[in-house]
Short mmCIF file of C-alpha atoms and ligand atoms in Angstrom, two decimals:
data_model
loop_
_atom_site.label_atom_id
_atom_site.label_comp_id
_atom_site.label_asym_id
_atom_site.label_seq_id
_atom_site.Cartn_x
_atom_site.Cartn_y
_atom_site.Cartn_z
CA MET A 1 73.27 138.14 46.66
CA PHE A 2 72.52 134.77 45.13
CA ASP A 3 70.79 132.46 47.50
CA PRO A 4 70.83 128.87 46.04
CA SER A 5 68.21 127.83 48.65
CA LYS A 6 65.70 129.76 46.79
CA GLU A 7 66.11 127.73 43.68
CA THR A 8 64.58 124.53 42.48
CA HIS A 9 66.23 121.31 44.18
CA SER A 10 66.98 118.12 42.09
CA PRO A 11 68.36 114.88 43.26
CA TRP A 12 71.85 115.94 42.20
CA HIS A 13 72.01 118.88 44.38
CA ASP A 14 72.28 116.43 47.14
CA GLU A 15 75.16 114.66 45.76
CA LEU A 16 76.99 117.77 44.90
CA ASP A 17 75.96 119.33 48.05
CA SER A 18 75.16 122.22 46.03
CA ASP A 19 74.07 124.44 49.02
CA ARG A 20 77.53 124.22 50.65
CA PRO A 21 79.28 127.63 50.53
CA TYR A 22 82.37 127.49 48.38
CA LYS A 23 84.92 130.19 49.43
CA LEU A 24 88.03 131.58 47.94
CA LEU A 25 91.53 130.01 48.60
CA ILE A 26 93.91 132.42 49.64
CA ASN A 27 97.10 131.76 52.03
CA GLY A 28 95.85 128.72 53.00
CA GLU A 29 92.41 129.73 54.14
CA PHE A 30 88.98 129.55 52.41
CA VAL A 31 87.42 132.86 52.58
CA THR A 32 84.53 134.73 51.09
CA ALA A 33 85.34 137.78 48.70
CA GLN A 34 85.80 141.13 50.62
CA ASP A 35 82.37 142.50 49.86
CA GLU A 36 80.72 138.97 50.22
CA ARG A 37 79.14 139.15 46.54
CA SER A 38 78.75 135.68 44.79
CA PHE A 39 77.63 134.31 41.47
CA PRO A 40 75.58 131.38 40.51
CA CYS A 41 76.37 128.28 38.39
CA GLN A 42 73.64 127.12 36.05
CA TYR A 43 73.10 123.60 34.79
CA PRO A 44 73.06 123.88 30.88
CA TYR A 45 70.64 120.78 30.68
CA THR A 46 67.95 122.13 32.61
CA GLY A 47 68.53 125.89 33.01
CA GLU A 48 68.74 125.36 36.98
CA PHE A 49 70.78 127.73 38.99
CA TRP A 50 72.67 125.88 41.48
CA GLY A 51 75.75 126.33 43.58
CA ALA A 52 77.67 129.83 44.16
CA ALA A 53 81.24 130.91 43.99
CA PRO A 54 82.49 134.22 45.39
CA LEU A 55 83.01 137.18 43.26
CA ALA A 56 86.57 138.04 44.23
CA THR A 57 87.39 141.73 44.14
CA PRO A 58 90.72 143.39 43.06
CA LYS A 59 91.60 143.41 47.07
CA ASP A 60 91.11 139.77 47.10
CA VAL A 61 93.51 139.10 44.01
CA ASP A 62 96.20 141.25 45.82
CA HIS A 63 96.06 139.44 48.74
CA ALA A 64 96.34 136.05 46.80
CA VAL A 65 99.14 137.11 44.73
CA GLN A 66 100.80 138.82 48.00
CA SER A 67 100.41 135.37 49.63
CA ALA A 68 101.80 133.32 46.40
CA HIS A 69 104.77 135.59 46.48
CA LYS A 70 105.59 135.39 50.19
CA ALA A 71 105.44 131.56 50.13
CA PHE A 72 107.64 131.33 47.21
CA GLU A 73 109.97 133.90 48.63
CA GLN A 74 110.12 132.49 52.08
CA HIS A 75 110.40 128.68 51.71
CA TRP A 76 108.53 127.23 48.52
CA GLY A 77 110.80 128.26 45.74
CA ARG A 78 113.73 126.75 47.30
CA THR A 79 111.95 123.18 48.35
CA ARG A 80 113.58 119.95 47.02
CA PRO A 81 112.09 118.51 43.79
CA ALA A 82 111.22 115.22 45.84
CA GLU A 83 109.37 117.24 48.47
CA ARG A 84 107.23 118.79 45.64
CA ALA A 85 106.79 115.54 43.83
CA ALA A 86 105.53 113.62 47.36
CA LEU A 87 102.95 116.38 47.60
CA LEU A 88 101.83 115.95 43.86
CA ARG A 89 101.34 111.92 44.35
CA LYS A 90 99.28 112.65 47.14
CA LEU A 91 97.22 114.85 45.50
CA ALA A 92 96.85 112.56 42.68
CA ASP A 93 95.39 110.08 45.37
CA LEU A 94 92.88 112.02 46.45
CA ILE A 95 91.84 112.98 43.07
CA LEU A 96 91.38 109.34 42.32
CA ARG A 97 89.35 109.24 45.56
CA ASP A 98 86.89 112.17 44.55
CA ALA A 99 87.24 111.55 40.96
CA HIS A 100 83.54 110.81 40.29
CA ASN A 101 82.51 114.02 42.29
CA LEU A 102 84.94 116.17 40.34
CA ALA A 103 83.49 114.85 37.32
CA MET A 104 79.89 115.58 38.39
CA LEU A 105 80.62 119.01 39.33
CA GLN A 106 82.17 119.48 35.68
CA VAL A 107 79.01 118.25 34.23
CA HIS A 108 76.79 120.71 36.18
CA GLU A 109 78.84 123.52 35.68
CA ASN A 110 79.26 123.21 31.68
CA GLY A 111 76.78 120.46 30.62
CA LYS A 112 79.19 118.05 28.96
CA LEU A 113 78.72 114.34 28.86
CA LEU A 114 79.52 112.44 31.57
CA SER A 115 80.85 109.87 29.33
CA GLU A 116 83.38 112.55 28.24
CA THR A 117 84.24 113.70 31.75
CA GLN A 118 84.37 110.81 33.91
CA HIS A 119 87.94 109.80 33.14
CA THR A 120 89.10 113.36 34.28
CA GLY A 121 90.08 112.23 37.75
CA GLN A 122 92.38 109.38 36.31
CA SER A 123 93.93 111.51 33.64
CA LEU A 124 94.70 114.35 36.33
CA ALA A 125 96.10 111.67 38.55
CA ALA A 126 98.39 110.29 35.60
CA LEU A 127 99.76 113.72 34.78
CA ALA A 128 100.52 114.59 38.46
CA HIS A 129 102.68 111.46 38.55
CA TYR A 130 104.02 112.47 35.19
CA MET A 131 105.02 115.56 36.33
CA SER A 132 106.18 114.51 39.84
CA GLY A 133 108.89 112.22 37.70
CA LEU A 134 109.85 115.27 35.41
CA ALA A 135 110.40 117.12 38.64
CA GLU A 136 112.65 114.51 40.17
CA SER A 137 114.62 113.76 36.97
CA SER A 138 114.88 117.76 35.99
CA VAL A 139 118.40 118.28 35.05
CA GLY A 140 120.47 121.31 34.17
CA GLN A 141 123.44 121.08 31.72
CA ALA A 142 127.02 120.83 32.68
CA SER A 143 130.35 120.52 30.29
CA ALA A 144 133.76 120.90 29.96
CA SER A 145 134.18 124.59 30.18
CA ASN A 146 136.09 126.45 27.53
CA LEU A 147 137.26 129.04 30.00
CA PRO A 148 140.61 128.85 31.90
CA ASN A 149 140.27 127.97 35.48
CA THR A 150 136.58 127.82 35.44
CA THR A 151 133.54 125.27 36.19
CA SER A 152 130.38 126.36 34.43
CA TYR A 153 126.86 124.80 34.67
CA SER A 154 123.22 125.60 33.83
CA ILE A 155 120.66 125.12 36.06
CA PRO A 156 116.66 125.42 36.16
CA GLU A 157 115.20 127.74 38.57
CA PRO A 158 111.52 128.36 39.10
CA ILE A 159 110.10 131.64 37.80
CA GLY A 160 108.08 132.96 40.86
CA VAL A 161 104.27 133.38 41.16
CA VAL A 162 102.42 132.07 38.06
CA ALA A 163 98.90 132.95 37.31
CA ALA A 164 96.88 130.19 35.98
CA ILE A 165 93.73 131.51 33.86
CA THR A 166 91.31 128.58 32.34
CA PRO A 167 88.34 128.49 30.24
CA TRP A 168 85.04 126.42 30.85
CA ASN A 169 85.30 123.56 28.28
CA SER A 170 87.68 121.34 30.23
CA PRO A 171 88.22 123.17 33.45
CA LEU A 172 90.32 120.91 35.45
CA GLY A 173 92.03 119.16 32.66
CA LEU A 174 93.27 122.49 31.02
CA LEU A 175 94.03 123.54 34.72
CA SER A 176 96.19 120.51 35.43
CA TRP A 177 98.40 121.32 32.45
CA LYS A 178 99.26 124.10 34.16
CA LEU A 179 99.22 123.63 37.90
CA PHE A 180 101.31 120.41 38.09
CA PRO A 181 104.18 121.53 35.94
CA ALA A 182 104.18 124.84 37.77
CA LEU A 183 104.20 123.35 41.39
CA ALA A 184 106.77 120.62 40.10
CA ALA A 185 109.04 123.00 38.84
CA GLY A 186 108.69 125.05 42.13
CA ASN A 187 106.57 128.09 41.45
CA SER A 188 103.84 129.19 43.70
CA ILE A 189 100.30 129.71 41.75
CA VAL A 190 97.32 132.06 41.82
CA ILE A 191 94.41 130.17 39.81
CA LYS A 192 91.39 132.20 38.26
CA PRO A 193 88.88 129.56 36.61
CA SER A 194 86.18 130.83 34.11
CA GLU A 195 83.10 132.24 35.56
CA VAL A 196 81.21 129.26 33.86
CA THR A 197 83.18 126.46 35.79
CA PRO A 198 84.42 128.09 39.24
CA LEU A 199 83.24 125.16 41.56
CA SER A 200 85.28 122.22 40.25
CA THR A 201 88.32 124.36 40.48
CA LEU A 202 87.59 125.37 44.02
CA ARG A 203 86.89 121.77 44.95
CA LEU A 204 90.45 120.91 43.54
CA GLY A 205 91.77 123.46 45.85
CA GLU A 206 90.23 121.81 48.74
CA LEU A 207 92.29 118.25 47.77
CA CYS A 208 95.31 120.44 47.29
CA MET A 209 95.10 121.59 51.07
CA GLU A 210 94.15 118.11 52.09
CA ALA A 211 97.33 116.90 50.16
CA GLY A 212 99.47 119.36 52.49
CA PHE A 213 100.86 121.92 50.17
CA PRO A 214 101.94 124.53 52.19
CA ASP A 215 99.65 127.86 52.88
CA GLY A 216 100.00 130.45 49.93
CA VAL A 217 101.47 128.12 47.35
CA ILE A 218 98.14 127.22 45.70
CA ASN A 219 95.50 130.24 45.57
CA ILE A 220 92.19 130.59 43.86
CA VAL A 221 90.43 133.61 43.09
CA THR A 222 86.85 133.10 41.26
CA GLY A 223 85.51 135.57 39.18
CA ASP A 224 84.85 137.15 35.74
CA GLY A 225 87.22 138.87 33.18
CA GLY A 226 87.85 141.60 35.53
CA THR A 227 89.07 139.35 37.98
CA GLY A 228 91.49 137.64 35.42
CA ALA A 229 92.47 141.25 34.18
CA ALA A 230 93.26 142.25 37.73
CA LEU A 231 95.49 139.11 38.01
CA VAL A 232 97.34 139.92 34.90
CA GLU A 233 97.91 143.48 35.91
CA HIS A 234 99.54 142.45 39.25
CA PRO A 235 103.27 143.43 39.30
CA LEU A 236 104.35 140.48 41.54
CA VAL A 237 102.77 138.09 38.94
CA ASP A 238 105.70 136.66 37.17
CA LYS A 239 103.99 134.72 34.46
CA ILE A 240 100.62 134.07 33.10
CA ALA A 241 99.85 130.86 31.61
CA PHE A 242 96.22 131.22 29.89
CA THR A 243 93.93 129.15 27.86
CA GLY A 244 91.07 130.91 26.22
CA ALA A 245 89.86 132.87 23.43
CA THR A 246 92.45 134.29 20.71
CA GLY A 247 91.47 137.88 21.58
CA THR A 248 91.52 137.75 25.28
CA GLY A 249 95.04 136.00 24.98
CA GLN A 250 96.03 139.04 22.97
CA SER A 251 95.09 141.39 25.44
CA ILE A 252 96.98 139.46 28.18
CA ALA A 253 99.87 139.49 25.89
CA ARG A 254 99.99 143.26 25.77
CA THR A 255 99.72 143.63 29.48
CA ALA A 256 102.21 140.99 30.10
CA ALA A 257 104.66 142.82 27.71
CA SER A 258 104.61 145.55 29.55
CA ARG A 259 106.59 144.47 32.47
CA ASN A 260 108.12 141.61 30.29
CA ALA A 261 106.16 138.82 32.27
CA ARG A 262 106.63 135.38 31.03
CA ILE A 263 103.55 134.04 28.92
CA SER A 264 102.02 130.81 27.76
CA LEU A 265 98.94 131.09 25.71
CA GLU A 266 96.84 128.53 24.31
CA LEU A 267 94.13 129.95 22.34
CA GLY A 268 91.58 129.02 19.29
CA GLY A 269 91.58 127.19 16.42
CA LYS A 270 89.92 126.32 13.08
CA SER A 271 91.12 123.28 12.27
CA PRO A 272 91.20 121.20 9.00
CA ASN A 273 90.18 117.70 9.04
CA ILE A 274 91.52 116.80 5.50
CA VAL A 275 89.77 113.43 3.32
CA PHE A 276 91.26 112.30 0.46
CA ASP A 277 89.62 109.86 -2.06
CA ASP A 278 91.87 107.10 -1.20
CA ALA A 279 90.77 107.33 2.40
CA ASP A 280 88.85 104.48 4.16
CA LEU A 281 85.65 106.70 3.97
CA ASP A 282 83.64 104.91 6.67
CA LYS A 283 86.56 105.53 9.06
CA ALA A 284 86.65 109.09 7.81
CA ILE A 285 83.30 109.79 8.53
CA ASP A 286 83.42 108.63 12.22
CA GLY A 287 86.71 111.06 12.33
CA ILE A 288 84.86 114.03 10.87
CA ILE A 289 81.96 113.34 13.36
CA ALA A 290 84.45 112.84 16.36
CA GLY A 291 86.37 116.00 15.13
CA ILE A 292 83.35 118.39 14.91
CA PHE A 293 81.06 116.93 17.66
CA SER A 294 82.71 115.68 20.46
CA SER A 295 82.01 118.07 23.60
CA THR A 296 79.43 119.49 21.38
CA GLY A 297 82.20 121.23 19.25
CA GLN A 298 83.20 123.08 22.05
CA SER A 299 86.88 122.14 21.90
CA CYS A 300 90.00 124.08 20.44
CA VAL A 301 91.11 121.44 18.38
CA SER A 302 87.72 120.96 16.77
CA GLY A 303 87.88 119.90 13.18
CA SER A 304 85.59 122.76 12.16
CA ARG A 305 86.85 122.72 8.36
CA ILE A 306 86.21 119.54 6.70
CA LEU A 307 88.28 119.27 3.40
CA VAL A 308 86.84 116.81 0.98
CA GLN A 309 88.21 115.67 -2.07
CA SER A 310 85.78 117.15 -4.74
CA ASN A 311 85.43 113.85 -6.72
CA ILE A 312 84.49 111.87 -3.64
CA GLY A 313 80.60 110.82 -4.84
CA ASP A 314 77.16 111.75 -3.18
CA ASP A 315 77.07 108.56 -1.30
CA PHE A 316 79.74 109.97 1.00
CA TYR A 317 77.68 113.02 1.94
CA GLN A 318 74.45 110.73 2.37
CA GLU A 319 75.83 108.29 4.80
CA LEU A 320 77.74 111.48 6.81
CA ALA A 321 74.39 113.13 6.99
CA ARG A 322 72.60 109.91 7.95
CA ARG A 323 75.09 109.03 10.99
CA VAL A 324 74.71 112.95 11.97
CA ASN A 325 71.04 112.87 12.00
CA ALA A 326 70.93 109.85 14.21
CA MET A 327 73.22 111.37 16.90
CA ARG A 328 71.23 111.45 20.36
CA LEU A 329 71.20 114.71 21.92
CA GLY A 330 70.21 114.12 25.57
CA ASP A 331 70.87 114.22 29.35
CA PRO A 332 74.65 114.57 30.18
CA LEU A 333 74.27 112.01 32.76
CA ASP A 334 72.67 109.54 30.30
CA PRO A 335 75.43 107.23 28.96
CA THR A 336 73.71 106.77 25.64
CA SER A 337 73.47 110.75 24.99
CA GLN A 338 75.97 111.55 22.15
CA ILE A 339 75.41 115.43 21.95
CA ALA A 340 75.13 117.88 24.95
CA PRO A 341 73.81 120.84 25.58
CA LEU A 342 76.05 124.07 25.06
CA ALA A 343 77.81 125.52 28.15
CA SER A 344 75.58 128.36 28.60
CA ARG A 345 72.76 130.37 27.29
CA ALA A 346 75.07 133.11 25.99
CA HIS A 347 77.30 130.59 24.21
CA MET A 348 73.90 129.10 22.56
CA ASP A 349 73.09 132.34 21.44
CA LYS A 350 76.51 132.95 19.84
CA ILE A 351 75.94 129.40 18.06
CA LEU A 352 72.76 130.40 16.70
CA SER A 353 73.67 133.69 15.56
CA TYR A 354 76.55 131.80 13.21
CA LEU A 355 73.30 129.96 11.64
CA ASP A 356 72.06 133.23 10.77
CA ILE A 357 75.28 134.34 9.48
CA ALA A 358 75.49 131.04 7.16
CA GLN A 359 71.97 131.91 5.96
CA SER A 360 72.94 135.51 5.03
CA GLU A 361 75.93 134.03 2.98
CA GLY A 362 73.52 131.94 1.05
CA LEU A 363 74.43 128.48 2.73
CA SER A 364 71.84 126.01 3.66
CA PRO A 365 72.63 122.95 6.05
CA LEU A 366 73.31 119.41 4.85
CA VAL A 367 72.07 118.48 8.18
CA GLY A 368 71.04 120.15 11.54
CA GLY A 369 70.54 123.85 11.28
CA GLY A 370 68.66 124.74 14.51
CA ARG A 371 67.49 124.07 17.94
CA PRO A 372 66.03 120.48 18.63
CA SER A 373 62.23 120.01 18.51
CA ASP A 374 62.04 117.52 21.02
CA PRO A 375 60.17 119.16 23.91
CA ALA A 376 62.07 117.18 26.64
CA LEU A 377 65.02 119.33 25.37
CA ALA A 378 63.40 122.55 25.56
CA ASN A 379 65.20 123.98 28.99
CA GLY A 380 68.72 122.96 27.82
CA PHE A 381 70.95 124.98 25.77
CA PHE A 382 70.99 122.49 22.66
CA VAL A 383 71.76 123.36 19.17
CA GLN A 384 71.79 120.31 16.39
CA PRO A 385 74.77 119.02 15.13
CA THR A 386 75.25 120.96 11.97
CA LEU A 387 77.00 120.82 8.92
CA TYR A 388 77.04 122.73 5.84
CA ALA A 389 78.29 121.65 2.36
CA LYS A 390 80.09 123.75 -0.51
CA VAL A 391 81.38 126.05 1.99
CA SER A 392 83.97 128.51 0.56
CA ASN A 393 87.14 129.00 2.88
CA HIS A 394 85.91 132.60 2.64
CA HIS A 395 82.94 132.23 4.14
CA ARG A 396 82.60 133.50 7.71
CA ILE A 397 81.74 130.03 9.27
CA ALA A 398 85.05 128.95 7.66
CA ARG A 399 87.05 131.62 8.89
CA GLU A 400 85.76 132.39 12.68
CA GLU A 401 86.10 130.05 15.56
CA ILE A 402 82.48 129.23 16.30
CA PHE A 403 83.18 126.71 19.12
CA GLY A 404 80.16 124.83 18.70
CA PRO A 405 78.39 122.04 16.63
CA ILE A 406 78.87 123.50 13.42
CA GLY A 407 81.26 122.15 10.58
CA SER A 408 81.88 123.60 7.06
CA ILE A 409 82.81 121.36 4.23
CA ILE A 410 84.93 122.80 1.79
CA ASN A 411 85.85 120.98 -1.37
CA PHE A 412 89.48 120.71 -2.84
CA SER A 413 90.90 119.34 -6.27
CA ASP A 414 94.43 117.82 -5.20
CA GLU A 415 96.99 117.69 -2.57
CA GLU A 416 98.41 121.09 -3.41
CA ASP A 417 94.86 122.56 -3.26
CA ALA A 418 94.27 120.59 0.07
CA ILE A 419 97.00 122.07 1.70
CA ARG A 420 96.74 125.77 0.43
CA ILE A 421 93.15 125.79 1.85
CA ALA A 422 94.37 123.98 5.23
CA ASN A 423 96.60 126.93 5.77
CA ASP A 424 94.60 129.60 4.77
CA THR A 425 93.69 130.46 8.13
CA PRO A 426 94.83 132.82 11.05
CA PHE A 427 95.14 129.99 13.31
CA GLY A 428 97.43 126.73 13.56
CA LEU A 429 96.24 124.44 16.36
CA ALA A 430 95.43 121.21 14.98
CA ALA A 431 94.83 119.22 11.64
CA ALA A 432 94.10 115.50 10.33
CA VAL A 433 94.72 113.66 7.01
CA TRP A 434 92.60 110.55 6.13
CA THR A 435 94.41 108.81 3.30
CA GLU A 436 95.50 105.07 2.98
CA SER A 437 98.88 106.38 1.20
CA ILE A 438 101.57 106.45 3.73
CA ARG A 439 103.57 108.48 0.94
CA ARG A 440 101.09 111.01 0.93
CA ALA A 441 100.80 111.29 4.55
CA HIS A 442 104.27 111.86 4.83
CA ARG A 443 104.14 114.50 1.96
CA ILE A 444 101.54 116.71 3.55
CA VAL A 445 102.45 116.13 7.24
CA PRO A 446 105.41 118.76 7.14
CA ARG A 447 103.48 121.03 5.11
CA LEU A 448 100.51 121.66 7.60
CA ARG A 449 101.12 124.85 9.74
CA ALA A 450 99.63 123.16 13.00
CA GLY A 451 100.85 122.07 16.23
CA THR A 452 99.09 118.70 16.23
CA VAL A 453 98.45 116.82 13.11
CA TRP A 454 96.67 113.52 12.96
CA VAL A 455 96.90 110.84 10.27
CA ASN A 456 93.63 108.51 10.05
CA GLN A 457 92.38 109.50 13.52
CA TYR A 458 91.26 112.73 15.28
CA ARG A 459 91.93 114.11 18.91
CA SER A 460 94.27 111.66 20.49
CA GLY A 461 97.12 113.11 22.68
CA GLU A 462 99.31 111.90 25.56
CA PHE A 463 101.56 113.75 28.00
CA VAL A 464 104.93 113.14 26.30
CA ARG A 465 103.41 115.19 23.42
CA PRO A 466 104.00 118.88 23.62
CA PHE A 467 100.53 120.54 22.81
CA GLY A 468 100.16 124.08 21.50
CA GLY A 469 99.34 126.37 18.27
CA TYR A 470 101.19 127.85 15.55
CA ARG A 471 100.46 131.40 14.48
CA GLN A 472 97.52 132.89 16.40
CA SER A 473 96.46 129.79 18.02
CA GLY A 474 99.00 130.16 20.95
CA VAL A 475 102.33 130.90 22.10
CA GLY A 476 104.40 128.34 23.80
CA ARG A 477 103.95 124.37 24.58
CA GLU A 478 102.16 122.62 27.12
CA LEU A 479 102.70 118.81 28.37
CA GLY A 480 105.91 117.04 26.55
CA VAL A 481 108.85 115.96 28.18
CA ASP A 482 110.23 119.71 28.40
CA ALA A 483 107.14 121.02 30.13
CA LEU A 484 108.82 122.21 33.28
CA HIS A 485 110.85 124.47 31.13
CA ALA A 486 107.64 126.69 30.60
CA TYR A 487 107.73 127.19 34.19
CA SER A 488 111.63 127.51 34.72
CA GLU A 489 114.36 130.06 34.56
CA MET A 490 117.66 128.81 33.59
CA LYS A 491 120.71 130.12 35.43
CA SER A 492 124.06 129.74 34.22
CA VAL A 493 126.94 129.62 36.63
CA PHE A 494 130.63 130.48 36.15
CA ILE A 495 133.06 129.50 39.14
CA SER A 496 136.61 130.32 39.29
CA HIS A 497 139.19 127.85 40.57
P1 NAD B 501 87.56 133.27 27.49
O1 NAD B 501 89.02 133.86 26.83
O2 NAD B 501 86.61 134.27 26.97
O3 NAD B 501 87.84 133.16 28.95
C1 NAD B 501 89.15 132.52 29.52
C2 NAD B 501 89.39 132.89 30.78
O4 NAD B 501 90.00 134.19 30.71
C3 NAD B 501 88.12 132.91 31.63
O5 NAD B 501 88.81 132.44 32.88
C4 NAD B 501 87.84 134.25 31.75
O6 NAD B 501 87.00 134.63 33.04
C5 NAD B 501 89.29 134.99 31.50
N1 NAD B 501 89.13 136.49 31.14
C6 NAD B 501 88.37 137.16 30.23
N2 NAD B 501 88.70 138.24 29.90
C7 NAD B 501 89.79 138.43 30.66
C8 NAD B 501 90.83 139.24 30.75
N3 NAD B 501 90.46 140.48 30.01
N4 NAD B 501 91.88 139.30 31.40
C9 NAD B 501 92.11 138.46 32.11
N5 NAD B 501 91.49 137.15 32.20
C10 NAD B 501 90.53 137.24 31.23
O7 NAD B 501 87.54 132.13 26.82
P2 NAD B 501 86.37 130.92 26.92
O8 NAD B 501 85.18 131.35 26.18
O9 NAD B 501 86.25 130.60 28.43
O10 NAD B 501 87.11 129.60 26.34
C11 NAD B 501 86.70 129.41 25.06
C12 NAD B 501 87.96 129.53 24.26
O11 NAD B 501 89.02 128.99 24.79
C13 NAD B 501 88.10 129.41 22.68
O12 NAD B 501 88.42 130.47 21.73
C14 NAD B 501 88.83 128.16 22.78
O13 NAD B 501 89.46 127.69 21.52
C15 NAD B 501 89.81 128.46 23.74
N6 NAD B 501 90.73 127.11 24.22
C16 NAD B 501 92.05 126.85 23.99
C17 NAD B 501 92.62 125.79 24.29
C18 NAD B 501 93.69 125.41 23.55
O14 NAD B 501 94.58 124.55 24.35
N7 NAD B 501 94.29 126.07 22.66
C19 NAD B 501 91.70 124.94 24.73
C20 NAD B 501 90.46 125.09 25.11
C21 NAD B 501 89.84 126.37 24.84
#
């Protein structure tokens, strides 16, 4: 069994109280896994192992789902929206109180920059308030019935037990998109965070208990894909809300289909970031960098295919390369760092393998293309921010989701060519267009097959806008004014007079 006390001890271990025993959250209690096994977290900046999460067994998963089912059936499924909203608002206050701790946990799990993570608490709290408001204002439909002597109406009801399975790149943000609307709509939940980022979710579970959510309403089982599979296969799970890789989502969808469980899937992307010759090229360069290198490229909406009109001259590429070369790789806690390590050694190895693939396809990097040489970064899972120019949309680095700091620059001749290349992908999560022509923007936006489209910006989002993907990027939408619908059944009622 992993023993954190035998590992090295940096100052942040004390701040995070890293030796404390994190436990599964089942039926309102914090418990060890049935066979008492656990797995460690690794800080991607230093390679240090720290903290440990329990490895849930299928029996633990069963216990968690049974508890969620019991809580739903016995009382939670019939609570009033205002009661659920009050609990969510209390949780929002606690999240704000502990926002720094939650941010620090995430940084030490997945290595992301603190500057990118430190607003998670505010964002979660704001979403909890938004979902509380939606719960309280949730409406059904009533209208004059066309039937004789009949009153009819339709009303939303909770689905039952929701399984929320999350990835490691934004563990709390992506969980909150599922947890808060699921609770607001009156469902109970079993959460399975990524094996890379289990502790921040367990800590959030502690805050949920402190907020006063009843036993069994919120359960957390930590573990690997096997734990997730046991959850998906459980017959008492009524809905699965998943964010992760496209292949995993497809396998979950197959299992869910065998018993018609509801699904929401947020999957991969290969998003086009299209720069026209009439764009403000200076801003477009900032947008390209933000598009592909934020979160070290570990973002589902990464602008990983950079489509540049072919008549844009060499100056553009020189300036782009200069700015990328100047990016500072470094300590995630240092506010001047711009590129963080990748989330795990295995993920770094996967990213490096794509550099080999590019080379084998005859491509050479415009900038980057390897690990950094700075010895201070040697223990971290760093890969240089890398761009390849003159890429064809058929090259593997342009077709497959890499999920790292590697962008492919693809040239196009005109609007039609740009739209053709942009849509020539199995994915459809996001896209961006850089142009000073409002007419061109309006012509192109409706033709891009993507769930989010930005014009002259990249990466913004807000709770009122639904988020999700076309095609292989997902099924359904999260957030938006209809967010609760994804966690509700609609019941139609007919009453004779
Ligand atoms: P992943 O699919 O490997 O893992 C995601 C989660 O699923 C983890 O908790 C994992 O343990 C679990 N899991 C793995 N196999 C499972 C199985 N057979 N059954 C049930 N659960 C299983 O993905 P990842 O590597 O953690 O995350 C990266 C991926 O997530 C990328 O493809 C990225 O595009 C995607 N992502 C999508 C969005 C979006 O909103 N569309 C957002 C962030 C990340």
